[in-house]
Amino acid sequence: MPGALVLAAGRQVLLRPTILADRDGLVAFYSALSADDCRRRFFSPRPPPPSWIERWLSLPDRGGFGLVAIAIDADADADVEGEAHRESPPIVGDL
């Protein structure tokens, strides 16, 4: 599913499933958020602790899914520019 998207001015973003190696990039991404952005996303003025990020990265092990958007600059730097995730609800009872 990974694929590069070309944005305005030729900027490229790679959209792909998360991997454990994304931990440091996500820590940096969340650390750069303003207190207001953190409040909107996490209901707290601070970014989540690394243990939360590690749990988030293990979502596929529990039936969930995560994506990251990686900006690919011309100078070969790659930074996490966004993320999304979905944790599958537990199945209760017979369907």
mmCIF file of C-alpha atoms in Angstrom:
data_model
loop_
_atom_site.group_PDB
_atom_site.id
_atom_site.type_symbol
_atom_site.label_atom_id
_atom_site.label_comp_id
_atom_site.label_asym_id
_atom_site.label_seq_id
_atom_site.Cartn_x
_atom_site.Cartn_y
_atom_site.Cartn_z
ATOM 1 C CA MET A 1 0.000 0.000 0.000
ATOM 2 C CA PRO A 2 2.879 2.506 0.341
ATOM 3 C CA GLY A 3 2.731 5.224 -2.245
ATOM 4 C CA ALA A 4 4.179 8.660 -2.845
ATOM 5 C CA LEU A 5 1.806 11.555 -3.311
ATOM 6 C CA VAL A 6 2.926 14.744 -5.017
ATOM 7 C CA LEU A 7 1.637 17.876 -3.294
ATOM 8 C CA ALA A 8 1.719 21.533 -4.270
ATOM 9 C CA ALA A 9 5.089 22.833 -5.425
ATOM 10 C CA GLY A 10 6.248 19.284 -6.128
ATOM 11 C CA ARG A 11 6.616 18.263 -2.468
ATOM 12 C CA GLN A 12 6.373 14.486 -1.998
ATOM 13 C CA VAL A 13 4.746 12.628 0.871
ATOM 14 C CA LEU A 14 4.944 8.883 1.348
ATOM 15 C CA LEU A 15 1.825 7.320 2.885
ATOM 16 C CA ARG A 16 2.453 3.886 4.364
ATOM 17 C CA PRO A 17 1.573 1.580 7.265
ATOM 18 C CA THR A 18 3.403 2.231 10.501
ATOM 19 C CA ILE A 19 6.400 0.171 11.581
ATOM 20 C CA LEU A 20 8.186 0.009 14.930
ATOM 21 C CA ALA A 21 11.053 2.068 13.504
ATOM 22 C CA ASP A 22 8.637 5.053 13.283
ATOM 23 C CA ARG A 23 8.857 5.552 17.068
ATOM 24 C CA ASP A 24 11.468 8.327 17.070
ATOM 25 C CA GLY A 25 9.812 10.143 14.174
ATOM 26 C CA LEU A 26 6.451 10.071 15.961
ATOM 27 C CA VAL A 27 8.031 11.290 19.209
ATOM 28 C CA ALA A 28 9.505 14.237 17.269
ATOM 29 C CA PHE A 29 6.205 14.874 15.448
ATOM 30 C CA TYR A 30 4.152 14.930 18.652
ATOM 31 C CA SER A 31 6.789 16.991 20.493
ATOM 32 C CA ALA A 32 6.500 19.712 17.839
ATOM 33 C CA LEU A 33 2.733 20.108 18.367
ATOM 34 C CA SER A 34 1.522 23.215 20.175
ATOM 35 C CA ALA A 35 -0.254 22.874 23.517
ATOM 36 C CA ASP A 36 -3.552 23.662 21.748
ATOM 37 C CA ASP A 37 -2.947 20.963 19.132
ATOM 38 C CA CYS A 38 -2.114 18.471 21.892
ATOM 39 C CA ARG A 39 -5.313 19.379 23.734
ATOM 40 C CA ARG A 40 -7.391 18.833 20.616
ATOM 41 C CA ARG A 41 -5.810 15.485 19.894
ATOM 42 C CA PHE A 42 -4.936 14.021 23.301
ATOM 43 C CA PHE A 43 -7.107 16.047 25.714
ATOM 44 C CA SER A 44 -3.878 17.112 27.397
ATOM 45 C CA PRO A 45 -1.513 20.052 26.833
ATOM 46 C CA ARG A 46 1.411 17.639 26.460
ATOM 47 C CA PRO A 47 2.217 14.984 23.874
ATOM 48 C CA PRO A 48 1.782 11.335 24.859
ATOM 49 C CA PRO A 49 4.622 9.444 26.532
ATOM 50 C CA PRO A 50 6.787 7.081 24.470
ATOM 51 C CA SER A 51 4.985 4.100 26.053
ATOM 52 C CA TRP A 52 1.730 5.285 24.416
ATOM 53 C CA ILE A 53 3.484 5.609 21.062
ATOM 54 C CA GLU A 54 4.869 2.085 21.398
ATOM 55 C CA ARG A 55 1.358 0.802 22.150
ATOM 56 C CA TRP A 56 0.043 2.709 19.134
ATOM 57 C CA LEU A 57 2.712 1.126 16.935
ATOM 58 C CA SER A 58 1.648 -2.348 18.080
ATOM 59 C CA LEU A 59 -1.965 -1.865 16.884
ATOM 60 C CA PRO A 60 -1.562 -4.349 13.996
ATOM 61 C CA ASP A 61 -0.807 -7.054 16.592
ATOM 62 C CA ARG A 62 -4.280 -6.409 18.066
ATOM 63 C CA GLY A 63 -6.254 -6.128 14.830
ATOM 64 C CA GLY A 64 -5.861 -2.371 14.407
ATOM 65 C CA PHE A 65 -4.116 -0.294 11.799
ATOM 66 C CA GLY A 66 -1.846 2.743 11.644
ATOM 67 C CA LEU A 67 -0.599 4.997 8.858
ATOM 68 C CA VAL A 68 2.116 7.625 8.710
ATOM 69 C CA ALA A 69 2.691 10.381 6.199
ATOM 70 C CA ILE A 70 6.410 10.888 5.632
ATOM 71 C CA ALA A 71 7.557 14.088 3.936
ATOM 72 C CA ILE A 72 10.431 13.425 1.584
ATOM 73 C CA ASP A 73 12.501 16.565 1.066
ATOM 74 C CA ALA A 74 14.858 17.153 -1.827
ATOM 75 C CA ASP A 75 17.819 16.886 0.560
ATOM 76 C CA ALA A 76 16.746 13.299 1.467
ATOM 77 C CA ASP A 77 15.447 14.177 4.951
ATOM 78 C CA ALA A 78 12.296 12.267 5.837
ATOM 79 C CA ASP A 79 10.055 13.527 8.630
ATOM 80 C CA VAL A 80 6.722 12.298 9.966
ATOM 81 C CA GLU A 81 4.181 14.908 8.892
ATOM 82 C CA GLY A 82 1.021 13.144 9.998
ATOM 83 C CA GLU A 83 -0.463 9.946 11.297
ATOM 84 C CA ALA A 84 -3.774 8.156 11.670
ATOM 85 C CA HIS A 85 -4.751 5.015 13.457
ATOM 86 C CA ARG A 86 -7.688 2.824 14.242
ATOM 87 C CA GLU A 87 -7.918 0.386 17.080
ATOM 88 C CA SER A 88 -10.374 -2.432 16.491
ATOM 89 C CA PRO A 89 -13.040 -2.699 19.170
ATOM 90 C CA PRO A 90 -13.148 -5.968 21.091
ATOM 91 C CA ILE A 91 -15.682 -8.494 19.867
ATOM 92 C CA VAL A 92 -18.182 -9.243 22.612
ATOM 93 C CA GLY A 93 -20.613 -12.128 22.421
ATOM 94 C CA ASP A 94 -21.901 -13.955 19.384
ATOM 95 C CA LEU A 95 -22.814 -12.099 16.223
#
